[in-house]
Coordinates of C-alpha atoms and ligand atoms in Angstrom, one line a residue:
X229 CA 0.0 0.0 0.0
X230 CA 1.7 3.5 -1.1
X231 CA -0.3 6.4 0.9
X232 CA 1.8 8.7 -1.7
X233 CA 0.1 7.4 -4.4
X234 CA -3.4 8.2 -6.4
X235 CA -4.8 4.6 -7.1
X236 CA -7.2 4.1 -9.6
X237 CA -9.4 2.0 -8.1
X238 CA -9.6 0.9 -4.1
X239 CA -11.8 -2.1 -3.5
X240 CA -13.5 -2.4 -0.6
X241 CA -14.0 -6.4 0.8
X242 CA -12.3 -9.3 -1.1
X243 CA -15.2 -12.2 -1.3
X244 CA -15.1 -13.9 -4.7
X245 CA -16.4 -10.7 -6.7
X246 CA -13.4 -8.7 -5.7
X247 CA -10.9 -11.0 -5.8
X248 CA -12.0 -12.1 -9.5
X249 CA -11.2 -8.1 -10.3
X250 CA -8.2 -7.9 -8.4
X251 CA -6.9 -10.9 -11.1
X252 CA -8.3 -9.3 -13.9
X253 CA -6.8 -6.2 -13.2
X254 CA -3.5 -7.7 -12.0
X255 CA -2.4 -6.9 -15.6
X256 CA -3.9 -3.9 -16.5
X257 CA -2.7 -0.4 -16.9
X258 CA -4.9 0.4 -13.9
X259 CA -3.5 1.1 -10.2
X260 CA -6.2 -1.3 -8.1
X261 CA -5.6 -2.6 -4.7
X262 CA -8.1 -4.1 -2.4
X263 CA -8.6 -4.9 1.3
X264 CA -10.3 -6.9 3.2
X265 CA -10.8 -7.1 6.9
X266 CA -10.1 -11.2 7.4
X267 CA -6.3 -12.4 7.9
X268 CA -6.9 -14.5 5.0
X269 CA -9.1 -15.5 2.3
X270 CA -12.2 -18.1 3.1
X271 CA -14.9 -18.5 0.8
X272 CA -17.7 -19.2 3.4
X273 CA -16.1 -21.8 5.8
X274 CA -18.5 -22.3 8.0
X275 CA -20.6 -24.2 4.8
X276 CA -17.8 -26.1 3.1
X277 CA -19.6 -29.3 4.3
X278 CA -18.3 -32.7 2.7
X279 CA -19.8 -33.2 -0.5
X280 CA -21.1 -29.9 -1.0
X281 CA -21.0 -28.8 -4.6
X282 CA -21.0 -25.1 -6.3
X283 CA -23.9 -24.8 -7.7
X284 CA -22.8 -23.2 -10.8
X285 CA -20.5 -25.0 -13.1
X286 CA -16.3 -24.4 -12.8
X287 CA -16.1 -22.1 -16.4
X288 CA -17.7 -19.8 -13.6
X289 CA -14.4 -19.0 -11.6
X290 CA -12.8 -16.2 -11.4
X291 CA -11.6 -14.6 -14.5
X292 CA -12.4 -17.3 -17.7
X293 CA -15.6 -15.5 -19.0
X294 CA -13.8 -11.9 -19.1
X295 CA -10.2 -13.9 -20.2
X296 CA -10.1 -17.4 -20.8
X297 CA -5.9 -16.9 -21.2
X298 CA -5.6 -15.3 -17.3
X299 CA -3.2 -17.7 -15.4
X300 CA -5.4 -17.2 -12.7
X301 CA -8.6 -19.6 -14.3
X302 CA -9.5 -22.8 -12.8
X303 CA -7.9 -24.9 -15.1
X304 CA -5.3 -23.4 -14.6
X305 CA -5.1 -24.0 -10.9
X306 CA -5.4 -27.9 -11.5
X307 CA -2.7 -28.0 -13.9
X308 CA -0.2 -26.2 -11.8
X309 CA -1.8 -28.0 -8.5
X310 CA -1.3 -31.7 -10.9
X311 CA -5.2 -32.3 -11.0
X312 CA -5.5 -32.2 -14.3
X313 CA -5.8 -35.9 -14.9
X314 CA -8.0 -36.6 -12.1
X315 CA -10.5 -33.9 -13.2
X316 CA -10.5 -35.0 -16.8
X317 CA -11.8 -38.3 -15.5
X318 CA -14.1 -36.7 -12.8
X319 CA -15.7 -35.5 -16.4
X320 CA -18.1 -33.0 -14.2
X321 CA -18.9 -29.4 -14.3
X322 CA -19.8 -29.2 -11.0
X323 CA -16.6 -29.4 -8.7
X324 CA -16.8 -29.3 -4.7
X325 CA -17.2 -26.5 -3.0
X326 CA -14.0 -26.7 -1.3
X327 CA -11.9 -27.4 -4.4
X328 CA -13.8 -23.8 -5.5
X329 CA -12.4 -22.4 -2.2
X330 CA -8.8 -23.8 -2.5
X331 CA -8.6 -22.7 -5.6
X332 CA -9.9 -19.3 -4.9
X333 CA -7.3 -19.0 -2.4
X334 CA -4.6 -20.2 -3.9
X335 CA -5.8 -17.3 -6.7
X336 CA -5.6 -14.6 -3.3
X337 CA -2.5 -16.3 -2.7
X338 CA -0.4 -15.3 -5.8
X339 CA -2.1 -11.4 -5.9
X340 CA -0.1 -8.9 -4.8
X341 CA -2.9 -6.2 -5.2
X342 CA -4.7 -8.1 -2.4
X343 CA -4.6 -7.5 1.3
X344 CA -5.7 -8.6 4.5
X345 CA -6.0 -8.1 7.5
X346 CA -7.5 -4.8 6.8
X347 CA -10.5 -3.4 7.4
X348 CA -11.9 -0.1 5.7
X349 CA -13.3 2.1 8.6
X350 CA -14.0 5.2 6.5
X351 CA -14.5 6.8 2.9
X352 CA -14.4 10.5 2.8
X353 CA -14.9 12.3 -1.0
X354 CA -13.0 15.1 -1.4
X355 CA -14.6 17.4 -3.7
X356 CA -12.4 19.9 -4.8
X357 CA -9.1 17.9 -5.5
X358 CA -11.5 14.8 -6.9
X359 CA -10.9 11.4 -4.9
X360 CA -11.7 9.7 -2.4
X361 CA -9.8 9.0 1.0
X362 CA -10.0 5.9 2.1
X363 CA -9.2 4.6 5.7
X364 CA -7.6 1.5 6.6
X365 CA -7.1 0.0 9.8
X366 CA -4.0 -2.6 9.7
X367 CA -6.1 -4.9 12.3
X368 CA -3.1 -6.7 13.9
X369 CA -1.1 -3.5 14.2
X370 CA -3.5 -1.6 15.0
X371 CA -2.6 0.7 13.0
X372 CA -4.3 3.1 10.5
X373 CA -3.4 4.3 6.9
X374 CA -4.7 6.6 4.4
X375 CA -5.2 5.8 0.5
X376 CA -6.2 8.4 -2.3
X377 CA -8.3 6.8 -4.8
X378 CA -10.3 8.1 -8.1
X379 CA -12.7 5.5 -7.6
X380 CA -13.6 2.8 -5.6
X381 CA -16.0 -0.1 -5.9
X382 CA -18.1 -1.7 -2.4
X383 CA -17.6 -5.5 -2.4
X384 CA -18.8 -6.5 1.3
X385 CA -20.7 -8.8 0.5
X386 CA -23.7 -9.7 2.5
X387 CA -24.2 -10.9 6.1
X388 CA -26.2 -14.0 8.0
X389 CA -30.0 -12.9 8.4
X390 CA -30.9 -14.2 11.9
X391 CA -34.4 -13.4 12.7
X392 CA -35.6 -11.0 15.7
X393 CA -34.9 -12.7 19.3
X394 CA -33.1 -15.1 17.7
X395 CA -29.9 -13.4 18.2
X396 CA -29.9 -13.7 22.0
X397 CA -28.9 -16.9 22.8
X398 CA -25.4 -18.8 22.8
X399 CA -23.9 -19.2 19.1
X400 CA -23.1 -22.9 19.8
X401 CA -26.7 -23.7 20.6
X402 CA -29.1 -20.9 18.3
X403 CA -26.6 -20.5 15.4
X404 CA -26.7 -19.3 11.7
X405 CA -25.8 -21.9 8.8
X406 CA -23.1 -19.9 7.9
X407 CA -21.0 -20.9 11.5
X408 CA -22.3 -24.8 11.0
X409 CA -19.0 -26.6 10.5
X410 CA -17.4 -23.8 13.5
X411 CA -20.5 -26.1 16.0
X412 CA -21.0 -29.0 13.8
X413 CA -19.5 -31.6 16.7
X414 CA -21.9 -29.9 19.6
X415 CA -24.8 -29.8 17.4
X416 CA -24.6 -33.8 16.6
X417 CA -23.7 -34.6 20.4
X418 CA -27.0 -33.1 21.3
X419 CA -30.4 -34.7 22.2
X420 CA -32.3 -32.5 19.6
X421 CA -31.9 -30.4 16.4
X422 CA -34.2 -28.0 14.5
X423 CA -33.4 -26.8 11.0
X424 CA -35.5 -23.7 10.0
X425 CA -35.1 -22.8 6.0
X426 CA -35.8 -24.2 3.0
X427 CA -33.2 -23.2 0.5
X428 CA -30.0 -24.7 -0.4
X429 CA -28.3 -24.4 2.8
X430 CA -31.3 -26.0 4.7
X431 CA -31.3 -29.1 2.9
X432 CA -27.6 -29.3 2.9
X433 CA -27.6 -29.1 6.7
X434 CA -30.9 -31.7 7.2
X435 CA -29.1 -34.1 4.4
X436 CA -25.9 -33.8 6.8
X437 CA -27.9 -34.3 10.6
X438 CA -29.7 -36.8 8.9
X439 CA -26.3 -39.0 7.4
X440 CA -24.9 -39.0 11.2
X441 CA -28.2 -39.3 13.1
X442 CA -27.9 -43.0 12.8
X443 CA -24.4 -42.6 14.9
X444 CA -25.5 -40.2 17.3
X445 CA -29.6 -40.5 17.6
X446 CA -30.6 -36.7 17.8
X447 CA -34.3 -35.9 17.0
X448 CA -34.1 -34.1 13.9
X449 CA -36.9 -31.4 12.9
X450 CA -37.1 -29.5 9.5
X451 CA -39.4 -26.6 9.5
X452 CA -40.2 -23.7 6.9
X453 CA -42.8 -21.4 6.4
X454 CA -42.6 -22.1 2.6
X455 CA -45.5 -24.2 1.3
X456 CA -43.2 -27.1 0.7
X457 CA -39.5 -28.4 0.0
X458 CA -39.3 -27.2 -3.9
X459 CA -36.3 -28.1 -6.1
X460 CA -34.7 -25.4 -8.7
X461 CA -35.6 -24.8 -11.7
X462 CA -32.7 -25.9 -13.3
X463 CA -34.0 -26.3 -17.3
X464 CA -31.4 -24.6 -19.3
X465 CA -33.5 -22.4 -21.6
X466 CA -34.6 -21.4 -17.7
X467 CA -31.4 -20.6 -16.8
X468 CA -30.9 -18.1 -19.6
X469 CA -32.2 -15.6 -17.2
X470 CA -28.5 -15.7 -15.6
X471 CA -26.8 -14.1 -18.6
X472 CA -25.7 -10.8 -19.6
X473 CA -28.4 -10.4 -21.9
X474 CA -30.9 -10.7 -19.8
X475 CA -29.6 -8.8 -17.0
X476 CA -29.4 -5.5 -19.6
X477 CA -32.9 -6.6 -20.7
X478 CA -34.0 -6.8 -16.8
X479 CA -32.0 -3.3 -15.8
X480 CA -33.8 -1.4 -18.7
X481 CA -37.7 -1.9 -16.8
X482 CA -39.1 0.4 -14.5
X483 CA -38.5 -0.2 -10.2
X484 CA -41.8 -1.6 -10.4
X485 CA -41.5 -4.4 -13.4
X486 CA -38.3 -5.0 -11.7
X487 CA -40.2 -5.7 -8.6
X488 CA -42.4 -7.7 -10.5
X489 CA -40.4 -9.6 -12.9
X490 CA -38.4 -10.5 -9.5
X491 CA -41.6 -12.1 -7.9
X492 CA -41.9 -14.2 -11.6
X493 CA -39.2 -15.9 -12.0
X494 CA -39.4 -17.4 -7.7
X495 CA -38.1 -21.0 -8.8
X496 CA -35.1 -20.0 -10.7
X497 CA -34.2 -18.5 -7.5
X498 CA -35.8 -20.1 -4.3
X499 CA -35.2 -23.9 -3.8
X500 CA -33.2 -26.8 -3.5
X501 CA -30.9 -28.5 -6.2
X502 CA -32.5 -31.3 -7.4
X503 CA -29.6 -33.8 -6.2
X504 CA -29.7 -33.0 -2.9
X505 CA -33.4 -33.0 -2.7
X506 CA -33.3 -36.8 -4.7
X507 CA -30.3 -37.5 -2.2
X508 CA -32.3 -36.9 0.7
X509 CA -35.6 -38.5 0.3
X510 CA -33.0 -41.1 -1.0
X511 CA -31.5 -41.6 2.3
X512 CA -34.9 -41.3 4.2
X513 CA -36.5 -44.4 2.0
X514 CA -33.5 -46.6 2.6
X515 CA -33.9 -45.6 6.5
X516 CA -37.5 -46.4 6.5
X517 CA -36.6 -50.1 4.9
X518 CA -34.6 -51.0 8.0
X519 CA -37.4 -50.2 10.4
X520 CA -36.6 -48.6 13.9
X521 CA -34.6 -45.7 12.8
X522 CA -34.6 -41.9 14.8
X523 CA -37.1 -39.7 14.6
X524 CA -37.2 -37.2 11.6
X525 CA -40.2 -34.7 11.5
X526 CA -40.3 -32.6 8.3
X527 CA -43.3 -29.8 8.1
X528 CA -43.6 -27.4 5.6
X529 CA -45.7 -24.2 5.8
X530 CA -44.9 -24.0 9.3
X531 CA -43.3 -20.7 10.4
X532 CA -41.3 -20.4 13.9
X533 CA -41.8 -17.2 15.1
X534 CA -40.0 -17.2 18.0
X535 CA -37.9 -18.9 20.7
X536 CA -37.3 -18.7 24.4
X537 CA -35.1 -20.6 26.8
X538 CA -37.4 -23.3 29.0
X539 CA -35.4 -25.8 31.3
X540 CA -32.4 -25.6 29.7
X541 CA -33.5 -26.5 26.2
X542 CA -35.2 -23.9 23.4
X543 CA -39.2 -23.8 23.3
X544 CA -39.7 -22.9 19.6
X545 CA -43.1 -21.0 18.8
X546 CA -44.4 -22.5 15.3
X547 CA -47.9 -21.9 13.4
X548 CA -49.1 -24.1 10.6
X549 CA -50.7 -21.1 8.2
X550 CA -52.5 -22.8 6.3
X551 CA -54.4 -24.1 9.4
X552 CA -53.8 -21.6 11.4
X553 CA -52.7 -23.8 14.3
X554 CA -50.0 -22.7 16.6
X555 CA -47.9 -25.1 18.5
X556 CA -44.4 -25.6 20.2
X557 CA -41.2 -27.4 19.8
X558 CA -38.5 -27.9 22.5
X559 CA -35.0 -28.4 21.2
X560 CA -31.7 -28.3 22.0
X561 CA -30.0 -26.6 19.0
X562 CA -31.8 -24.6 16.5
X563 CA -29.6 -23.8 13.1
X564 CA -31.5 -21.1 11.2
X565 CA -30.7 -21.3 7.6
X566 CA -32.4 -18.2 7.2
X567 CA -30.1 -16.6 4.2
X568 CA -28.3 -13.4 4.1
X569 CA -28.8 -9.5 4.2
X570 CA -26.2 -7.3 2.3
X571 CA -23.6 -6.0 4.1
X572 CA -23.2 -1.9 4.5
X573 CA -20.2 -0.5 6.6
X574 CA -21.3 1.8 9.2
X575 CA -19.5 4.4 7.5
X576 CA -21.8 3.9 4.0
X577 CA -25.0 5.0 5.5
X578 CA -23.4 8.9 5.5
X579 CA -23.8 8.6 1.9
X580 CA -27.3 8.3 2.2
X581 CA -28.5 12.0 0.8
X582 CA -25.8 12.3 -1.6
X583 CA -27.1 9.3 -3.7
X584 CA -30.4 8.8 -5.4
X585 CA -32.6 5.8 -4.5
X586 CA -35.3 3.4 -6.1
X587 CA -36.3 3.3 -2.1
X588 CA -35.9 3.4 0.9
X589 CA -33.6 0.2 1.0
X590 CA -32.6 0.4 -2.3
X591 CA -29.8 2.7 -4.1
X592 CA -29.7 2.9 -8.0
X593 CA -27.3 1.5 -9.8
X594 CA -26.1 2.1 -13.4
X595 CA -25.7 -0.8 -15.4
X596 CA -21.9 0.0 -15.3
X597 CA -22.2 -1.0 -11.4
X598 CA -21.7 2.8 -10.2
X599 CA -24.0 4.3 -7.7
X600 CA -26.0 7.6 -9.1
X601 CA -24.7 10.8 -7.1
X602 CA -26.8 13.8 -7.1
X603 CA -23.3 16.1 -7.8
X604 CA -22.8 14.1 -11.2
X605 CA -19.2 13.4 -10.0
X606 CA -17.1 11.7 -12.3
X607 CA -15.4 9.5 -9.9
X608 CA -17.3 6.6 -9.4
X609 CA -18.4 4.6 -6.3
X610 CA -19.1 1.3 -7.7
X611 CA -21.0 -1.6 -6.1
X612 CA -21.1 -5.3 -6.0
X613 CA -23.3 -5.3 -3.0
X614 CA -27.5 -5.9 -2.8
X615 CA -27.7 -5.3 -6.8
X616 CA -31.3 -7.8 -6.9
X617 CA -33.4 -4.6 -7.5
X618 CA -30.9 -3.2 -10.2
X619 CA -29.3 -6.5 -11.9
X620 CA -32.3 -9.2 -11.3
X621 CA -31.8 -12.7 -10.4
X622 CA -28.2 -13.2 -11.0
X623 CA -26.9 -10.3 -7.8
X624 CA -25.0 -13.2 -6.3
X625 CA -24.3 -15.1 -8.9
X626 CA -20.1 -16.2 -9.3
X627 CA -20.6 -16.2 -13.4
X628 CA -22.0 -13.3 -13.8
X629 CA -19.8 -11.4 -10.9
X630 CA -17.2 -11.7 -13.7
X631 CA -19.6 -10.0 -16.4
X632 CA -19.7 -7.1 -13.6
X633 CA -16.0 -7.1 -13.4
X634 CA -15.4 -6.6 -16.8
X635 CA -18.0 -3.5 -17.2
X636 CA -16.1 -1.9 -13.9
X637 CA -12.7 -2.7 -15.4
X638 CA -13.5 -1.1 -18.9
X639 CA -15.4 1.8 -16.8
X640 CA -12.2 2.9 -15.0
X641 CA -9.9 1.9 -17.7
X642 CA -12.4 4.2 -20.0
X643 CA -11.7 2.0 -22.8
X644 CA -13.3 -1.0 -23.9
X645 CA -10.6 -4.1 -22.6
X646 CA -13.0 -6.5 -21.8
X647 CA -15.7 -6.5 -25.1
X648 CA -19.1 -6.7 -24.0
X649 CA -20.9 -9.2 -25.5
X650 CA -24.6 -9.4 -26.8
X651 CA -26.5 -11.6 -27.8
X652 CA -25.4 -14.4 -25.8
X653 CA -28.0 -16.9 -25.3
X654 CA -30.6 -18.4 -27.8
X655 CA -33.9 -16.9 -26.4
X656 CA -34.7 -12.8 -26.5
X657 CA -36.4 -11.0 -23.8
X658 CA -37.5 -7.9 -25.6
X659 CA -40.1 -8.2 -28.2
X660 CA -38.4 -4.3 -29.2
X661 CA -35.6 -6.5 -30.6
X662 CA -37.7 -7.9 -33.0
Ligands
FAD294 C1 -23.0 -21.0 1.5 C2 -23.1 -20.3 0.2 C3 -22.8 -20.9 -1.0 C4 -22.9 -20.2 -2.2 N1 -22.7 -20.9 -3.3 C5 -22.8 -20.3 -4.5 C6 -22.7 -21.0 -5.7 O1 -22.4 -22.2 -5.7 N2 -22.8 -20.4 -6.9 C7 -23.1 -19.0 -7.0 O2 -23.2 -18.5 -8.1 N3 -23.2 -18.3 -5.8 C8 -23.1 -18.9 -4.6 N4 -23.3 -18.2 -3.4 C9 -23.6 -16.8 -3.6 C10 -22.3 -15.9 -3.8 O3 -21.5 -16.4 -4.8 C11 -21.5 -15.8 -2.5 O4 -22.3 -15.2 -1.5 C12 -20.2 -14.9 -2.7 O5 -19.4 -15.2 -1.6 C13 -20.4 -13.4 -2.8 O6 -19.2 -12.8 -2.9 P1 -18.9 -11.3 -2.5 O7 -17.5 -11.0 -3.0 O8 -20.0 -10.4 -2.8 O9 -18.9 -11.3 -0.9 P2 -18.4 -12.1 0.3 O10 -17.9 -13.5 -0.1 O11 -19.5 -12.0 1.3 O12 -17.1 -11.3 0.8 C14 -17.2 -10.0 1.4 C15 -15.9 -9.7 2.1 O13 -15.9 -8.3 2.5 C16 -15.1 -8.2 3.7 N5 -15.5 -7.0 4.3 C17 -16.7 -6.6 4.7 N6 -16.6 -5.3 5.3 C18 -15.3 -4.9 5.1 C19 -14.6 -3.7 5.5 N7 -15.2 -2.7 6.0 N8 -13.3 -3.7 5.2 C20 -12.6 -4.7 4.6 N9 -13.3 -5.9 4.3 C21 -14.6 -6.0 4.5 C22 -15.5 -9.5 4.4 O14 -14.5 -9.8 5.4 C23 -15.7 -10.5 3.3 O15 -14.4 -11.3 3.1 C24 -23.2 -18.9 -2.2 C25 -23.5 -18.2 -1.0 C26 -23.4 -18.9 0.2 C27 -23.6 -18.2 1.4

């Protein structure tokens, strides 16, 4: 880090999204550097659970849709990890999830535009001299530095979403699915479990309780206020939606159709992969062959609205809706697959009057990523961060993080280095096209 120097671009958080920039920029005529708060880089550890796959297939790493000849793609990684063979006959697309994170940080290993260990505490934007100071606390020194920067880009990522008076019990016993693997051993030593969710991460976690119950005989409950346990849609004219094309397609409606084209297109986003839904219902007939197995009680349209501590175990308040019929649940753990809220530093709400919003939660965003500020400033604040209102379906997807990469790049490079492409997919989403 030089505090001398004006970089071009500062990035804020290194999850996936940054990091893929940092590569792509690695070679670039552009002054980048990004921080990010953890000593080192772990793609959500607490979920790399044995057999877990990404749920996108590997052309989706880091850098091979914007640059197929980076050193830093996938393949890449295998051949100079000697893997190459042993994926070859693998012959999948879909590689586990923590061969994604050893290769993502063996990627953040070999960057020297990345850093860790510190966090961004502030981001002040100096109007007259045009750039913006950013302010970096060294976390293990404890020590704090200054950058200049013409532009910066938010990639923070989001945070676990645990639900009102949830939050005040003991993280070993009322935990998030993101810290599973942190409590994994206390939660199977226990006499109960309750999983409350029904996406991905709630099916991975019941499909794991319910592997080991047989060893360790918990009571296993699976509760979620959707109306049942849905898989994906995973047809691939469906999955069109996750392209470029129809993310400039979606960013071109109104707020409202955004809203609304958001609500459509539910099962491309909400559910469960098909494999591990198959896997589990799977594992649950073959129980139910051998005869006395433990107890597993699965109940959809079932909310649990809240929790309290009675004789040492958690009394869970639950309501059948559709019957209206409310009831309780006593467990010992509760995991609350719940899903995630974006992330905001404390230091991002003082932005709040300077930039324009779609409403009160939501801040517009150009299709180039950058944030709309009422002065017209020409140095940009881009964002990777809670895009679902401005870039649809795909917000969090790894593919199309790359797509976003490549429109930042080209933005602060103000040339065209990564061509956009159109026309990507077979199906069009405009009739104006026609
Ligand atoms: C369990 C799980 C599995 C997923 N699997 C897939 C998948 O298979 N396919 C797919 O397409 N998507 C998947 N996703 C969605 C998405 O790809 C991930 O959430 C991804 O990690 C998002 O990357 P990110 O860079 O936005 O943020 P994050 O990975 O959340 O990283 C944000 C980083 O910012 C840092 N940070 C925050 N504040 C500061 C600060 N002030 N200063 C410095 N650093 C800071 C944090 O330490 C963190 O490292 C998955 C999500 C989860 C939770």
């Amino acid at each position: 880090m030089n505090d001398q120097m004006m970089y071009d671009l500062v990035g804020i958080g290194i999850g996936p999204f940054n990091l893929g920039m940092a590569a792509l920029a690695e070679d670039l005529d552009i002054e980048a550097i990004y921080f990010d708060q953890k000593e080192e880089f772990n793609w959500h550890p607490g979920m790399l659970i044995e057999g877990a796959d990404l749920q996108v297939p590997f052309l989706a790493d880091l850098v091979t849709i914007a640059n197929p000849k980076s050193p830093y793609t996938f393949i890449n990684y295998l051949h100079e990890n000697d893997r190459l063979y042993q994926f070859y006959f693998f012959n999948k697309l879909d590689i586990p999830r923590k061969e994604y994170n050893a290769y993502t940080r063996w990627v953040a290993s070999k960057l020297s535009n990345c850093q860790f260990g510190k966090k961004v505490i502030d981001v002040t934007y100096h109007k007259e001299e045009r750039y913006y100071e950013v302010i970096i606390e060294d976390i293990k020194r404890s020590e704090t530095h200054k950058v200049k920067a013409k532009h910066v880009v938010l990639g923070t990522g989001s945070l676990p979403n645990v639900p009102e008076g949830f939050d005040k019990y003991p993280i070993e016993d009322v935990l998030h699915s993101n810290h599973y693997l942190y409590h994994e051993k206390q939660l199977k030593q226990s006499d109960s479990v309750t999983v409350i969710g029904s996406g991905q991460s709630a099916a991975e976690l019941f499909y794991d309780l319910l592997n080991d119950q047989r060893h360790y005989k918990y009571k296993l409950n699976w509760f979620t206020r959707s109306a049942g346990f849905f898989q994906l849609e995973s047809a691939k004219l469906g999955q069109e939606v996750f392209s470029p094309d129809y993310i400039s397609y979606f960013h071109r409606l109104s707020y409202e159709e955004r809203e609304e084209a958001l609500s459509t297109l539910g099962p491309l986003r909400k559910g469960i992969d098909p494999e591990t839904l198959k896997a589990i219902y799977d594992l649950l007939y073959h129980r139910s062959a051998e005869g006395n197995y433990p107890e597993a009680t699965i109940q959809p349209m079932t909310e649990v609205n809240g929790v309290e501590k009675v004789d040492g175990v958690y009394r869970l308040a639950c309501r059948q809706w559709q019957e209206d019929h409310s009831f309780t649940v006593d467990s010992e753990k509760v995991l609350l697959a719940t899903g995630y809220k974006p992330h905001f530093p404390e230091w991002f709400t003082r932005m709040h009057d300077e930039i324009e919003w779609e409403d009160e939660k939501r801040y517009k965003v150009t299709l180039n990523q950058q944030l709309v500020f009422k002065d017209g400033r020409e140095n940009h604040f881009f964002t990777l961060t809670n895009l679902e209102h401005s870039h649809g379906a795909g917000a969090t997807n790894l593919a199309l993080s790359v797509e976003r990469n490549k429109r930042i790049l080209n933005t602060v490079a103000g040339e065209e280095i990564f061509p956009i492409k159109t026309n990507t997919v077979f199906q069009q989403f405009s009739s104006k096209q026609m």
